CSV table of C-alpha atoms in Angstrom, one decimal:
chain,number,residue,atom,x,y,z
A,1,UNK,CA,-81.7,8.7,-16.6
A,2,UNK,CA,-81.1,5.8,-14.2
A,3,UNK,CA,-80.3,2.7,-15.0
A,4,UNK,CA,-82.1,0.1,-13.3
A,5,UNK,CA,-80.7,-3.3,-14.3
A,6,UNK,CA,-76.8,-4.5,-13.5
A,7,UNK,CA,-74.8,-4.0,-16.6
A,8,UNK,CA,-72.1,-6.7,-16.5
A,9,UNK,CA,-69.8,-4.0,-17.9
A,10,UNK,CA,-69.5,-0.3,-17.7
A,11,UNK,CA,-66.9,1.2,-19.6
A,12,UNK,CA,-65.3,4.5,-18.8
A,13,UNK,CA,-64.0,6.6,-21.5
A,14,UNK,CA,-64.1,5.7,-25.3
A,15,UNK,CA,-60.8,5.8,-26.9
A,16,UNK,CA,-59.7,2.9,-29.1
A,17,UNK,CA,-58.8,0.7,-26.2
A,18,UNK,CA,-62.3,0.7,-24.6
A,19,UNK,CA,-63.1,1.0,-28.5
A,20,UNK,CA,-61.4,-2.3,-29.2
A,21,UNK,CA,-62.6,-3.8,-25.5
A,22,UNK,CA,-66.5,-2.7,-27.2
A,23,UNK,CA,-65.8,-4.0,-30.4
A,24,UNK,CA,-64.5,-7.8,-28.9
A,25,UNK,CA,-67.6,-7.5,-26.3
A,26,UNK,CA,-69.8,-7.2,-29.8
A,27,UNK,CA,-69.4,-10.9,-30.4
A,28,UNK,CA,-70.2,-12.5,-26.9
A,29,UNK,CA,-74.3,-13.1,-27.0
A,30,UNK,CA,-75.8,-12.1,-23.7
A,31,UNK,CA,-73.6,-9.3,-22.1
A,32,UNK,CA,-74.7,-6.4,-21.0
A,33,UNK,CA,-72.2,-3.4,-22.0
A,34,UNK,CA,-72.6,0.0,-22.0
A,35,UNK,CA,-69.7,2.7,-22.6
A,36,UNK,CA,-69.6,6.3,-21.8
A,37,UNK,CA,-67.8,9.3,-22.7
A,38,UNK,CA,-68.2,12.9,-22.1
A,39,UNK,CA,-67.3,13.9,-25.7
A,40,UNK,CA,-69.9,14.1,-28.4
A,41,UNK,CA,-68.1,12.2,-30.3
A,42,UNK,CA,-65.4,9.9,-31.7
A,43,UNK,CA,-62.2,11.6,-32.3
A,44,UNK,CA,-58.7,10.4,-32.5
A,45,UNK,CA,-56.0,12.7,-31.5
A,46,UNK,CA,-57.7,15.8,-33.8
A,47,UNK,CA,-54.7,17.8,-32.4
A,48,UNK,CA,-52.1,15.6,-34.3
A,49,UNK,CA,-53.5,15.0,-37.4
A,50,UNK,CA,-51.4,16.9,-39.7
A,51,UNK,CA,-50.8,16.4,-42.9
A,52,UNK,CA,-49.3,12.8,-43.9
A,53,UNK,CA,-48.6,11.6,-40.9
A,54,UNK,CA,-48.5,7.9,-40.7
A,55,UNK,CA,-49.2,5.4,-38.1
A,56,UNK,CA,-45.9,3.4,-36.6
A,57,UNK,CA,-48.3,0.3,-35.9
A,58,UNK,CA,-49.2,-2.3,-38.7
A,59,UNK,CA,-53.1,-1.8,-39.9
A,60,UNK,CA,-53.4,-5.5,-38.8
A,61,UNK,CA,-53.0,-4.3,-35.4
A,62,UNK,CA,-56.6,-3.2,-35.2
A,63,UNK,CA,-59.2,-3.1,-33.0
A,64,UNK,CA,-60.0,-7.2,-33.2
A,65,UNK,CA,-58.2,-8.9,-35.8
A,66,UNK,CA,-55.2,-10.5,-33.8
A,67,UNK,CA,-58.3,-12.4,-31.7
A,68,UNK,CA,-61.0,-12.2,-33.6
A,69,UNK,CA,-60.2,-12.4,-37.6
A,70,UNK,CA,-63.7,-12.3,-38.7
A,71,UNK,CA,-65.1,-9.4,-36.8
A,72,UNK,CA,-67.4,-6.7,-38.9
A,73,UNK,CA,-64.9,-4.7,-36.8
A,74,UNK,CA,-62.0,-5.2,-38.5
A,75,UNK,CA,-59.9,-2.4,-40.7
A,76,UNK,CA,-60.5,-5.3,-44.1
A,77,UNK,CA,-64.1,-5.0,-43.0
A,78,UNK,CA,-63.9,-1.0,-42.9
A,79,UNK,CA,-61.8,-1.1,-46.1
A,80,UNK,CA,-64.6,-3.4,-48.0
A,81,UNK,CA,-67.6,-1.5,-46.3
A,82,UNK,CA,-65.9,1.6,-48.1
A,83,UNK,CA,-65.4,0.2,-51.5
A,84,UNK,CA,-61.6,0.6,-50.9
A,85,UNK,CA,-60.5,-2.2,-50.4
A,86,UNK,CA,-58.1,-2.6,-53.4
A,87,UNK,CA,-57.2,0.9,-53.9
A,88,UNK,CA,-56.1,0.6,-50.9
A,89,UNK,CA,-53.9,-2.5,-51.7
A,90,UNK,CA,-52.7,-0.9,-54.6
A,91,UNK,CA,-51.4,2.5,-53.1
A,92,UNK,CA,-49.1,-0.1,-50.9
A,93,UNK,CA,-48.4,2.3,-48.4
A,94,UNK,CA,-45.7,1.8,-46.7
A,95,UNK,CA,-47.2,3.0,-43.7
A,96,UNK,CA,-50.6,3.9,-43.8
A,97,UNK,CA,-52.1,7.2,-42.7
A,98,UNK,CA,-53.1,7.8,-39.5
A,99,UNK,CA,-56.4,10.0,-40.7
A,100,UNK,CA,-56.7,6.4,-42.6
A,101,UNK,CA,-56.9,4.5,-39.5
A,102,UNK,CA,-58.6,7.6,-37.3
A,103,UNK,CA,-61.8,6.9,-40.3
A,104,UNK,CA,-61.6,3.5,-39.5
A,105,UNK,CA,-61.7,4.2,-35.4
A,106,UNK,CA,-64.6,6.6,-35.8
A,107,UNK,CA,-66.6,4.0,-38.4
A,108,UNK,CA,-66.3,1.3,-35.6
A,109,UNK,CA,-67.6,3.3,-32.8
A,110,UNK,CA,-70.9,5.1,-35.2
A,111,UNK,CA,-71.6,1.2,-35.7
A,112,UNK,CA,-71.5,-0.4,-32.1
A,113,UNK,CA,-75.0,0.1,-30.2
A,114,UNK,CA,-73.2,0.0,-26.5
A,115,UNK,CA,-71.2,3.6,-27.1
A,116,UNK,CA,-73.0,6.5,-25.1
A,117,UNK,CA,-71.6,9.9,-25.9
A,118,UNK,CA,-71.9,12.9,-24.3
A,119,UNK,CA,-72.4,11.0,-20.8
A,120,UNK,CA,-69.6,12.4,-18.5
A,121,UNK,CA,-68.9,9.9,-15.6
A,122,UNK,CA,-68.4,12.4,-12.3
A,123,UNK,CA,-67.6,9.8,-9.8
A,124,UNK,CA,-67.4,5.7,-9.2
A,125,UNK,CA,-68.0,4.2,-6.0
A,126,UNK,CA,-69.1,0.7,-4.8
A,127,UNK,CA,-72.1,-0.4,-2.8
A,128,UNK,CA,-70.9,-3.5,-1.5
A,129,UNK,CA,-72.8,-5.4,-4.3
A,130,UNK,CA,-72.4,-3.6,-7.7
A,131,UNK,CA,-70.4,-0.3,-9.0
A,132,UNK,CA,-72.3,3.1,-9.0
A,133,UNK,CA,-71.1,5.7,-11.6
A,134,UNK,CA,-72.6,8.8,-11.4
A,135,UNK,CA,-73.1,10.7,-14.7
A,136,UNK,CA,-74.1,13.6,-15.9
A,137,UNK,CA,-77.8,11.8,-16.8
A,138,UNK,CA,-78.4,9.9,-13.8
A,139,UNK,CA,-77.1,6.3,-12.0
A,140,UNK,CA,-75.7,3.8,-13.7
A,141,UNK,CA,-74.7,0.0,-11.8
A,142,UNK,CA,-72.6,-2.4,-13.0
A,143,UNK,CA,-70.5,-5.6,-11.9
A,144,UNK,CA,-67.3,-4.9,-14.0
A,145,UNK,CA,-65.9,-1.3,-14.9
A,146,UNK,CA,-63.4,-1.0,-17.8
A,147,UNK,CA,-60.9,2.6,-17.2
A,148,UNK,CA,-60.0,3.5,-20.7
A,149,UNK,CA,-59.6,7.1,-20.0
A,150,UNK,CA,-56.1,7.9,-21.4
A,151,UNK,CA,-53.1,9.4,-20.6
A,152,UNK,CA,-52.6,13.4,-20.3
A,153,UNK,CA,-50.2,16.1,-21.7
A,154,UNK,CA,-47.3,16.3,-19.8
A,155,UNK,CA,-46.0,19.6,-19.4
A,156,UNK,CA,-43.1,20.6,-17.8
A,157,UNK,CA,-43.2,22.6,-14.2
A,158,UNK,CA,-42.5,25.7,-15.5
A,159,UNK,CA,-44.9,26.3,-18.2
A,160,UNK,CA,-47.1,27.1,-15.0
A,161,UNK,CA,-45.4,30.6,-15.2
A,162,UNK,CA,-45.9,31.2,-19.1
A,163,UNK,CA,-49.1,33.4,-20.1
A,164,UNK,CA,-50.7,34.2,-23.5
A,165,UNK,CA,-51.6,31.5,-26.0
A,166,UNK,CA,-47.9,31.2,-27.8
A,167,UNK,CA,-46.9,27.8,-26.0
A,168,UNK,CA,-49.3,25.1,-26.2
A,169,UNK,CA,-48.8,21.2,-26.2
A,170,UNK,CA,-48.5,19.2,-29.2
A,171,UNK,CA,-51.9,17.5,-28.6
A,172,UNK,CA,-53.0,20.9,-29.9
A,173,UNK,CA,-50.5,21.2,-33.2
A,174,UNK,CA,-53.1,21.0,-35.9
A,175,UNK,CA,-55.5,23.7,-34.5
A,176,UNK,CA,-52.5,26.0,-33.6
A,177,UNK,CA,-49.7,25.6,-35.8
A,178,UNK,CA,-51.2,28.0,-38.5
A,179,UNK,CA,-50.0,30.8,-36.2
A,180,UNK,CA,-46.6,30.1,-36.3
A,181,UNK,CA,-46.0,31.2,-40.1
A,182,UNK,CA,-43.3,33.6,-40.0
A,183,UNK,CA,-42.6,33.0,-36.5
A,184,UNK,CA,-39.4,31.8,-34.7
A,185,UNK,CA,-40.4,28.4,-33.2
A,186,UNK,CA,-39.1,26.6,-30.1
A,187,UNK,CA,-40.1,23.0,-30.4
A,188,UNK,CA,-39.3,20.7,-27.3
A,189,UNK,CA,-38.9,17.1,-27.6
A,190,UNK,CA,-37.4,14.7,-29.6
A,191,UNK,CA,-39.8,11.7,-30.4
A,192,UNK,CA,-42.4,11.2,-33.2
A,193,UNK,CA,-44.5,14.4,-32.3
A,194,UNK,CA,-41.5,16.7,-31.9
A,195,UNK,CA,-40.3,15.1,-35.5
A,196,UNK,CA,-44.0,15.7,-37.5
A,197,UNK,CA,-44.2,19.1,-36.3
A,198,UNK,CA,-40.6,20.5,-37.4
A,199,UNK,CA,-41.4,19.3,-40.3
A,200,UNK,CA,-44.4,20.8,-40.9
A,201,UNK,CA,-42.8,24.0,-39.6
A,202,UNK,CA,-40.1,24.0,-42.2
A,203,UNK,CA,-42.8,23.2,-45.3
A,204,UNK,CA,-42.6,25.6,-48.3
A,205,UNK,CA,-44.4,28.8,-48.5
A,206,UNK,CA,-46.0,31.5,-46.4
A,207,UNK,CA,-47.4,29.1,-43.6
A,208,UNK,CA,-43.5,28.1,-42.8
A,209,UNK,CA,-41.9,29.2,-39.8
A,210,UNK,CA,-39.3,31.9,-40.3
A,211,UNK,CA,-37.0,29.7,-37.6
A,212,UNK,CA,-37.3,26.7,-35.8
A,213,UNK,CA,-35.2,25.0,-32.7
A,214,UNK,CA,-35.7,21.4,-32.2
A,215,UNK,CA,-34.6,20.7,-28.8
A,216,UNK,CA,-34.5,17.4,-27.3
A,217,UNK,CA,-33.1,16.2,-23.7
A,218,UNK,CA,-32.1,12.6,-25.6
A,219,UNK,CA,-28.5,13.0,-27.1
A,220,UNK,CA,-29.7,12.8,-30.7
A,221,UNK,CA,-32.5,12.2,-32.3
A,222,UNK,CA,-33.3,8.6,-32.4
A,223,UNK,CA,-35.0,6.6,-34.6
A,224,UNK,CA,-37.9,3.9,-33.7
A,225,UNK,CA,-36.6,0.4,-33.1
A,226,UNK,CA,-38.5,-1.6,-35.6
A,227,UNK,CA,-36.1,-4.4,-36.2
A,228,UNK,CA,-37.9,-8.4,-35.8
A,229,UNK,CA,-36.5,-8.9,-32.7
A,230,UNK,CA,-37.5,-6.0,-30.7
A,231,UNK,CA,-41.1,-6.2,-32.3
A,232,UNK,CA,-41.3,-9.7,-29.9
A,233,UNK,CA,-41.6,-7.1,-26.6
A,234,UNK,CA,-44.9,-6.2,-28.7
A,235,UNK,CA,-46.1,-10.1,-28.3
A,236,UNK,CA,-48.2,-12.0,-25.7
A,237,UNK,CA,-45.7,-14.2,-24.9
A,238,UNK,CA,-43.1,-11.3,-24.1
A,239,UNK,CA,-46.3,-9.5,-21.9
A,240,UNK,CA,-47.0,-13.0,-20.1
A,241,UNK,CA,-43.0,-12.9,-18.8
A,242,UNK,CA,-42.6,-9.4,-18.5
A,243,UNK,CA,-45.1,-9.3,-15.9
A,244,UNK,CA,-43.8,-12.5,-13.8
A,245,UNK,CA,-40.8,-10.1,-13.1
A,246,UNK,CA,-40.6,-7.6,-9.8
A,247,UNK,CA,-41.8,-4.3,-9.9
A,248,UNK,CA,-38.3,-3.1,-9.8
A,249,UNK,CA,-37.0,-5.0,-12.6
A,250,UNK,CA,-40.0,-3.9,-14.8
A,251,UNK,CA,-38.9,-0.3,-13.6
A,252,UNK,CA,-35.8,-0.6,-15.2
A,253,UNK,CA,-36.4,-2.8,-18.0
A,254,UNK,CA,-39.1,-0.2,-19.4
A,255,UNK,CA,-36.5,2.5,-19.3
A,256,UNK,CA,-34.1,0.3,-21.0
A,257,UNK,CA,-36.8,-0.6,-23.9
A,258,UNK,CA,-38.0,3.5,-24.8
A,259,UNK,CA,-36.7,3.4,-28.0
A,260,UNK,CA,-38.5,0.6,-28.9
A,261,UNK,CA,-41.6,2.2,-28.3
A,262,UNK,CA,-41.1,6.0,-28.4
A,263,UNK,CA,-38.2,6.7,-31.1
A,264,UNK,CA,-39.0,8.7,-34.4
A,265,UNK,CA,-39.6,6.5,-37.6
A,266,UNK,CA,-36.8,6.0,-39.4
A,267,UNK,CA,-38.9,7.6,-42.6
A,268,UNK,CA,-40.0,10.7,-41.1
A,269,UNK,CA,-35.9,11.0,-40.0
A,270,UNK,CA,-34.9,10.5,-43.3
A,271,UNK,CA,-37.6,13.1,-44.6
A,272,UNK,CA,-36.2,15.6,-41.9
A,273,UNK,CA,-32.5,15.8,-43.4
A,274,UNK,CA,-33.5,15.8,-47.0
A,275,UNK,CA,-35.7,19.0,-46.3
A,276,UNK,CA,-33.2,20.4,-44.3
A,277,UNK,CA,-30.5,19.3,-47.6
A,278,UNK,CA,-32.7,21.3,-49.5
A,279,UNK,CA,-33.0,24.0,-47.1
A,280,UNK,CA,-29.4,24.5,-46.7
A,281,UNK,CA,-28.2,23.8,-50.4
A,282,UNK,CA,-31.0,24.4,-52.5
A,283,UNK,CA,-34.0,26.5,-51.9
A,284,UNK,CA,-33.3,30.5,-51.0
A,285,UNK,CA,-35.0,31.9,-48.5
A,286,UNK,CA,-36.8,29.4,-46.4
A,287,UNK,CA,-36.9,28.8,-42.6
A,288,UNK,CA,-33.7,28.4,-41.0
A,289,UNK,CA,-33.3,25.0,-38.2
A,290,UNK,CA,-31.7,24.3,-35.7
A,291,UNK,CA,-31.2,20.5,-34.4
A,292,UNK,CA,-30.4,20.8,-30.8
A,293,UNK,CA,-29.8,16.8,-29.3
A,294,UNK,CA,-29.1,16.4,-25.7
A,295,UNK,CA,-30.1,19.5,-24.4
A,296,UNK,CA,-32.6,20.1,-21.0
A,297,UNK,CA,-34.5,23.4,-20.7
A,298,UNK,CA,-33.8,24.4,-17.3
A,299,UNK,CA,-36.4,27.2,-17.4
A,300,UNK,CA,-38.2,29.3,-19.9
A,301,UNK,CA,-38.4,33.4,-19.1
A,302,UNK,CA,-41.3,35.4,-20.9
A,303,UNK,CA,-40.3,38.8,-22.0
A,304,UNK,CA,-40.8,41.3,-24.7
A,305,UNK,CA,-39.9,39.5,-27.7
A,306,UNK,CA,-41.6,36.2,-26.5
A,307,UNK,CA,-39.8,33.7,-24.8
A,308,UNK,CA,-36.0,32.8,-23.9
A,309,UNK,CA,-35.5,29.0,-23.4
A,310,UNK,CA,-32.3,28.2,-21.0
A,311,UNK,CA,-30.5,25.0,-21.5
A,312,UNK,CA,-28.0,23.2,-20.2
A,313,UNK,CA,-26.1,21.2,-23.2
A,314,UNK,CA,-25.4,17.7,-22.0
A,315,UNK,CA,-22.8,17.0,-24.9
A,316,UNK,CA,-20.0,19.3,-22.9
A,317,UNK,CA,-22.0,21.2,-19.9
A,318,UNK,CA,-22.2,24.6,-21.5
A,319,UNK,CA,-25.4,26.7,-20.5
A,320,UNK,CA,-27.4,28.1,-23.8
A,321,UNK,CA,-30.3,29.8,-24.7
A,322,UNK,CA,-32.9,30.8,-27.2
A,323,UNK,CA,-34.8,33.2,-28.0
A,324,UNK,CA,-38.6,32.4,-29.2
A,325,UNK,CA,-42.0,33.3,-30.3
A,326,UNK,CA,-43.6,30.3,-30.4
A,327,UNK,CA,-43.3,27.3,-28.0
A,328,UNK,CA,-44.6,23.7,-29.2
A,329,UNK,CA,-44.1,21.4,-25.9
A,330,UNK,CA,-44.0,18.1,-28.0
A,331,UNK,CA,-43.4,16.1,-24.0
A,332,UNK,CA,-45.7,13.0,-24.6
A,333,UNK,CA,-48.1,12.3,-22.0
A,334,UNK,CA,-48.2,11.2,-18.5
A,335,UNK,CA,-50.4,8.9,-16.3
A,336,UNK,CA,-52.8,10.1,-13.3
A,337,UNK,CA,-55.6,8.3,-11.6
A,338,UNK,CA,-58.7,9.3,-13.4
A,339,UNK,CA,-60.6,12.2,-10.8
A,340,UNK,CA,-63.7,9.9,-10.7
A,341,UNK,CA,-61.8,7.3,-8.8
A,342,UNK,CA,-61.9,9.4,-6.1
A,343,UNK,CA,-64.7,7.7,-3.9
A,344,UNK,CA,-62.6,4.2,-4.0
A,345,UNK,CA,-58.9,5.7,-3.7
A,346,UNK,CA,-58.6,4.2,-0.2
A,347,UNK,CA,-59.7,0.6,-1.7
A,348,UNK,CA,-57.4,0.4,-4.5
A,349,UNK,CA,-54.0,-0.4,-4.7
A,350,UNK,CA,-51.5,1.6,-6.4
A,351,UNK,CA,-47.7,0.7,-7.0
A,352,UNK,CA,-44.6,2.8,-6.5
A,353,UNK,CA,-45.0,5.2,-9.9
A,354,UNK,CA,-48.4,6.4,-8.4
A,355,UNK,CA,-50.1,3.9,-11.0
A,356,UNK,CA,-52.4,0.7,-10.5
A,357,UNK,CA,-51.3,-2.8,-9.4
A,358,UNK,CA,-52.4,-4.4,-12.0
A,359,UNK,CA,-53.4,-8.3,-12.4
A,360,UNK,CA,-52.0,-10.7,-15.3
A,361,UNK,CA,-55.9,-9.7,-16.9
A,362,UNK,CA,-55.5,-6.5,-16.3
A,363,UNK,CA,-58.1,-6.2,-13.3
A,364,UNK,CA,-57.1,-3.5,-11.1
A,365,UNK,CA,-56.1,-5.1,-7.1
A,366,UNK,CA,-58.5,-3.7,-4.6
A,367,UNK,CA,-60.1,-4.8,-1.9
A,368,UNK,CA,-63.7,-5.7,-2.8
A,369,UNK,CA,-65.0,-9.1,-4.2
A,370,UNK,CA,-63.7,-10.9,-7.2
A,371,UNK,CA,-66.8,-11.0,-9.0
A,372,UNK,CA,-66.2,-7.3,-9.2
A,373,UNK,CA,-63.5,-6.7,-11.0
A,374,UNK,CA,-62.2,-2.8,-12.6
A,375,UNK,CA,-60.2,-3.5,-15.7
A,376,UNK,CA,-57.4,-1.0,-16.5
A,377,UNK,CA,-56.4,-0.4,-20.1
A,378,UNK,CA,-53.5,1.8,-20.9
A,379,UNK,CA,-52.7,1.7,-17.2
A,380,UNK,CA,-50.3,-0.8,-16.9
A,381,UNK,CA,-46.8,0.5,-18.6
A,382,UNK,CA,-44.9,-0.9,-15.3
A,383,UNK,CA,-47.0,-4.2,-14.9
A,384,UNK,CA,-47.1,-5.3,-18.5
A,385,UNK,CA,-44.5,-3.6,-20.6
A,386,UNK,CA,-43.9,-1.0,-23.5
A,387,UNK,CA,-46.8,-2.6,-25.2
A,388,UNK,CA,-49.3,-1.3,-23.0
A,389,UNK,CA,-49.7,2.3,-24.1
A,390,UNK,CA,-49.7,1.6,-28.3
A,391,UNK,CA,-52.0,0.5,-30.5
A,392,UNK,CA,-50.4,-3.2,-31.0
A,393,UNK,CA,-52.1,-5.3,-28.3
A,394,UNK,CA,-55.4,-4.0,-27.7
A,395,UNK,CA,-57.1,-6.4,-29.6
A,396,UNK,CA,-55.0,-9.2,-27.3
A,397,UNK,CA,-55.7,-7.3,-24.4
A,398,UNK,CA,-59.9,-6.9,-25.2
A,399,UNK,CA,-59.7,-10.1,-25.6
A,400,UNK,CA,-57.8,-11.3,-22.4
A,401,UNK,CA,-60.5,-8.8,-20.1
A,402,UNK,CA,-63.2,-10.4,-22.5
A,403,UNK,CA,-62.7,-13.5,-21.6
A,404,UNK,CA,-61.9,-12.7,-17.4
A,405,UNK,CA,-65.5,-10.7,-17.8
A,406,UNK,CA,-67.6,-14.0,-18.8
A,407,UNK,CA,-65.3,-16.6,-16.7
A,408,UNK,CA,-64.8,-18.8,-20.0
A,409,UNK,CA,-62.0,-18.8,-23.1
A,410,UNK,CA,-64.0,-17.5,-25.8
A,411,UNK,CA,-61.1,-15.8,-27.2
A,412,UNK,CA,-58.0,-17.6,-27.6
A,413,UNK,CA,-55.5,-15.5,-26.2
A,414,UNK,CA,-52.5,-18.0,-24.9
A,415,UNK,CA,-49.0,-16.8,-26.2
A,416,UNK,CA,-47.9,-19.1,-29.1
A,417,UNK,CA,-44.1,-19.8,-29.0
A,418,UNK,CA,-41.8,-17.8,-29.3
A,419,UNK,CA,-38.3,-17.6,-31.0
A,420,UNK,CA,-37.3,-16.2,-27.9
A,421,UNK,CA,-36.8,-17.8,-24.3
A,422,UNK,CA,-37.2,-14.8,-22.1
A,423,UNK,CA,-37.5,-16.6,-18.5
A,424,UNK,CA,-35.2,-18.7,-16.6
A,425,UNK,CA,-37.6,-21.2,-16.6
A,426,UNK,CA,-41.7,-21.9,-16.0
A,427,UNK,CA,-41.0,-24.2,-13.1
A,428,UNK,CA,-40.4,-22.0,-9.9
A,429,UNK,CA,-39.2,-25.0,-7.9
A,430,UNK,CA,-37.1,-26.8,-10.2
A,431,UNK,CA,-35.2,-23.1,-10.6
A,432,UNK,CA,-35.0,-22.9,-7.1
A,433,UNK,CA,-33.4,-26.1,-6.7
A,434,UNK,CA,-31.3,-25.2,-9.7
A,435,UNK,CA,-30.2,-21.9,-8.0
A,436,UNK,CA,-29.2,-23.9,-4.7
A,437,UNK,CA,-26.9,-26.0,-6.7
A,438,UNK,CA,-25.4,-24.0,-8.6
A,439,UNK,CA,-24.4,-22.1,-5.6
A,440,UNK,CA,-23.3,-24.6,-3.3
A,441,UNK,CA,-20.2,-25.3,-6.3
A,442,UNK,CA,-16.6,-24.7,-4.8
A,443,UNK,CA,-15.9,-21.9,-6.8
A,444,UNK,CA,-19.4,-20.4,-5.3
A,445,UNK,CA,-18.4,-20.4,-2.1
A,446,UNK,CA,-16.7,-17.6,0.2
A,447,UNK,CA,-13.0,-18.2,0.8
């Protein structure tokens, strides 16, 4: 089916950041949105729900509240519209379960009128007046388009070798983890994935693992920074500055800033060494671990007995191995351009990590007219920070591309202050000036 009319916003992939972008649009009277995704359905990370995990983001962090307090869309609204609202308060979780906030994703998005499932958009091209994305059901035009198609598995090179279905990626876990009872187990990777799935590998009973390796290229296994202070880098104001800064300095202040965004809670750690207490000192019988910190697989070999993992230890240099039957590649994700981009590569400008330049709204730079703009969420790791790829600042961010989408400050989304002062200074010129003299001191200049 073709549509005939302009949307003013076409939305690419529904995950919760096109979710939350959907759910801000909701409130704005007169725009014309329209989302599409090529699942059936809602579903959040169905690989990685195992039992009790938790989320690492505060419930308040939803889809709208931070912008909009008095959404319909909000996780309080989803807790009332359940009748749950104060068993929920009562349980006082101290983090709340991520099938918890999954629910609350998949309540939202069976409630907004503008999500079209089971619409896969093939290609996006531009006319010279309006986008065209082609779909699986016909045309569709549009002034704006929203990419909120996600990141992908990362798997390392030489799983292109590896045959059979005993190495899989831990977006995966929950539908494949069953078949490791009684198996020896080679997990790789040391953050929060790698951390949920040993333990669920070393749980009591005939669905545990007869062995598991955890092996991790970080030289230990590091917990989630979560102190006040770091928790400002998850902040419009620290977003605003961080993007003022050259490409090369947001290169290496991201690296600097991982742990602050891809650690291991500091509960699920804690969890980990009192099973493996109990493991050691207690119980009888039960999977044996092994914790294997700054270690890089080199290769993996297949053979008879499954799969032998080489390794170079990075503590003193040695070369290791180990032997496996089971491989759980718990390697995070990595960004590509999204294949239906493909018309418009030429017109679109990407920056030296292969991803898109991105504006202070988050409007991809390209070179077509301004009125057109394609909005970029969880594209932007190198132009707006560690922020970008969690949960934390999508309702900010719906709100900032809200707000560029009608031309007008519906939302308010200017950084309050901040106990921090992360730039020199607001005033380019007076730093200048500043710099100049500064310099020009005797003890500045060369002998």
């Amino acid at each position: 089916m073709t549509q005939r009319n302009p949307l003013d916003l076409a939305g690419i992939g529904i995950g919760p950041f096109n979710l939350s972008l959907a759910a801000q649009l909701d409130a704005i009277d007169g725009v014309e949105a329209a989302f599409f995704e090529k699942r059936e359905r809602f579903d959040w990370h169905p690989g990685m729900m195992l039992p009790d995990v938790t989320l690492q983001t505060s419930f308040l962090k939803d889809l709208v509240t931070a912008t909009n307090p008095t959404s319909p869309w909000s996780f309080i609204a989803y807790l009332v519209a359940h009748r749950r609202f104060y068993d929920f308060i009562n349980a006082e979780f101290a983090d709340v379960p991520r099938q918890e906030f999954a629910n609350y994703l998949a309540w939202v998005a069976k409630g907004l009128d503008s999500l079209r499932f089971g619409e896969d958009v093939q290609a996006l091209d531009f006319d010279g007046r309006h986008f065209i994305l082609q779909t699986g059901n016909g045309t569709v035009e549009a002034r704006n388009v929203a990419l909120g198609i996600g990141l992908q598995p990362y798997q390392p090179d030489f799983v292109r070798k590896l045959t059979g279905q005993n190495h899989f990626h831990s977006s995966r876990a929950a539908f494949e983890l069953a078949r490791a009872a009684g198996k020896r187990v080679a997990v790789i990777g040391g953050g929060q994935s790698g951390a949920e799935i040993l333990l669920h590998l070393l749980g009591a009973g005939e669905a545990a693992a007869a062995s598991v390796d955890w092996i991790s290229l970080r030289p230990n296994f590091q917990p989630l920074d979560a102190t006040p202070f770091t928790n400002e880098l998850f902040t419009p104001h620290y977003v605003r500055n961080f993007h003022n800064l050259a490409e090369g300095r947001r290169l290496s202040t991201v690296e600097r800033e991982k742990l602050a965004g891809d650690g291991v809670s500091a509960s699920t750690l804690s969890e980990i060494y009192r099973r493996l207490y109990t493991l050691r000192h207690i119980e009888r019988g039960g999977p044996q671990a092994r914790l294997m910190p700054h270690r890089e697989v080199l290769d993996v070999e297949q053979n008879a007995g499954g799969f032998r993992l080489v390794m170079r230890n990075g503590f003193d240099g040695g070369i290791e191995f180990s032997q496996a039957e089971m491989i759980v590649l718990a390697t995070g994700y990595s960004y590509r351009l999204p294949d239906c981009l493909a018309p418009m590569q030429d017109r679109i400008a990407i920056d030296g990590t292969g991803r898109l330049r991105l504006e202070a709204d988050f409007s991809v730079k390209w070179d077509g007219p301004a009125d057109n703009r394609i909005f970029a969420l969880n594209a932007g790791l190198i132009s707006h920070g560690i922020a970008e790829p969690q949960l934390s600042l999508m309702a900010w961010r719906s709100a900032v591309i809200a707000n560029a989408l009608i031309g007008q400050p519906f939302f308010d989304v200017e950084p309050p202050a901040s106990p921090l002062a992360w730039s020199t200074g607001s005033d380019q010129a007076e730093m200048a000036d500043a710099e100049v003299e500064y310099l020009r001191r005797p003890s500045h200049r060369s002998c």
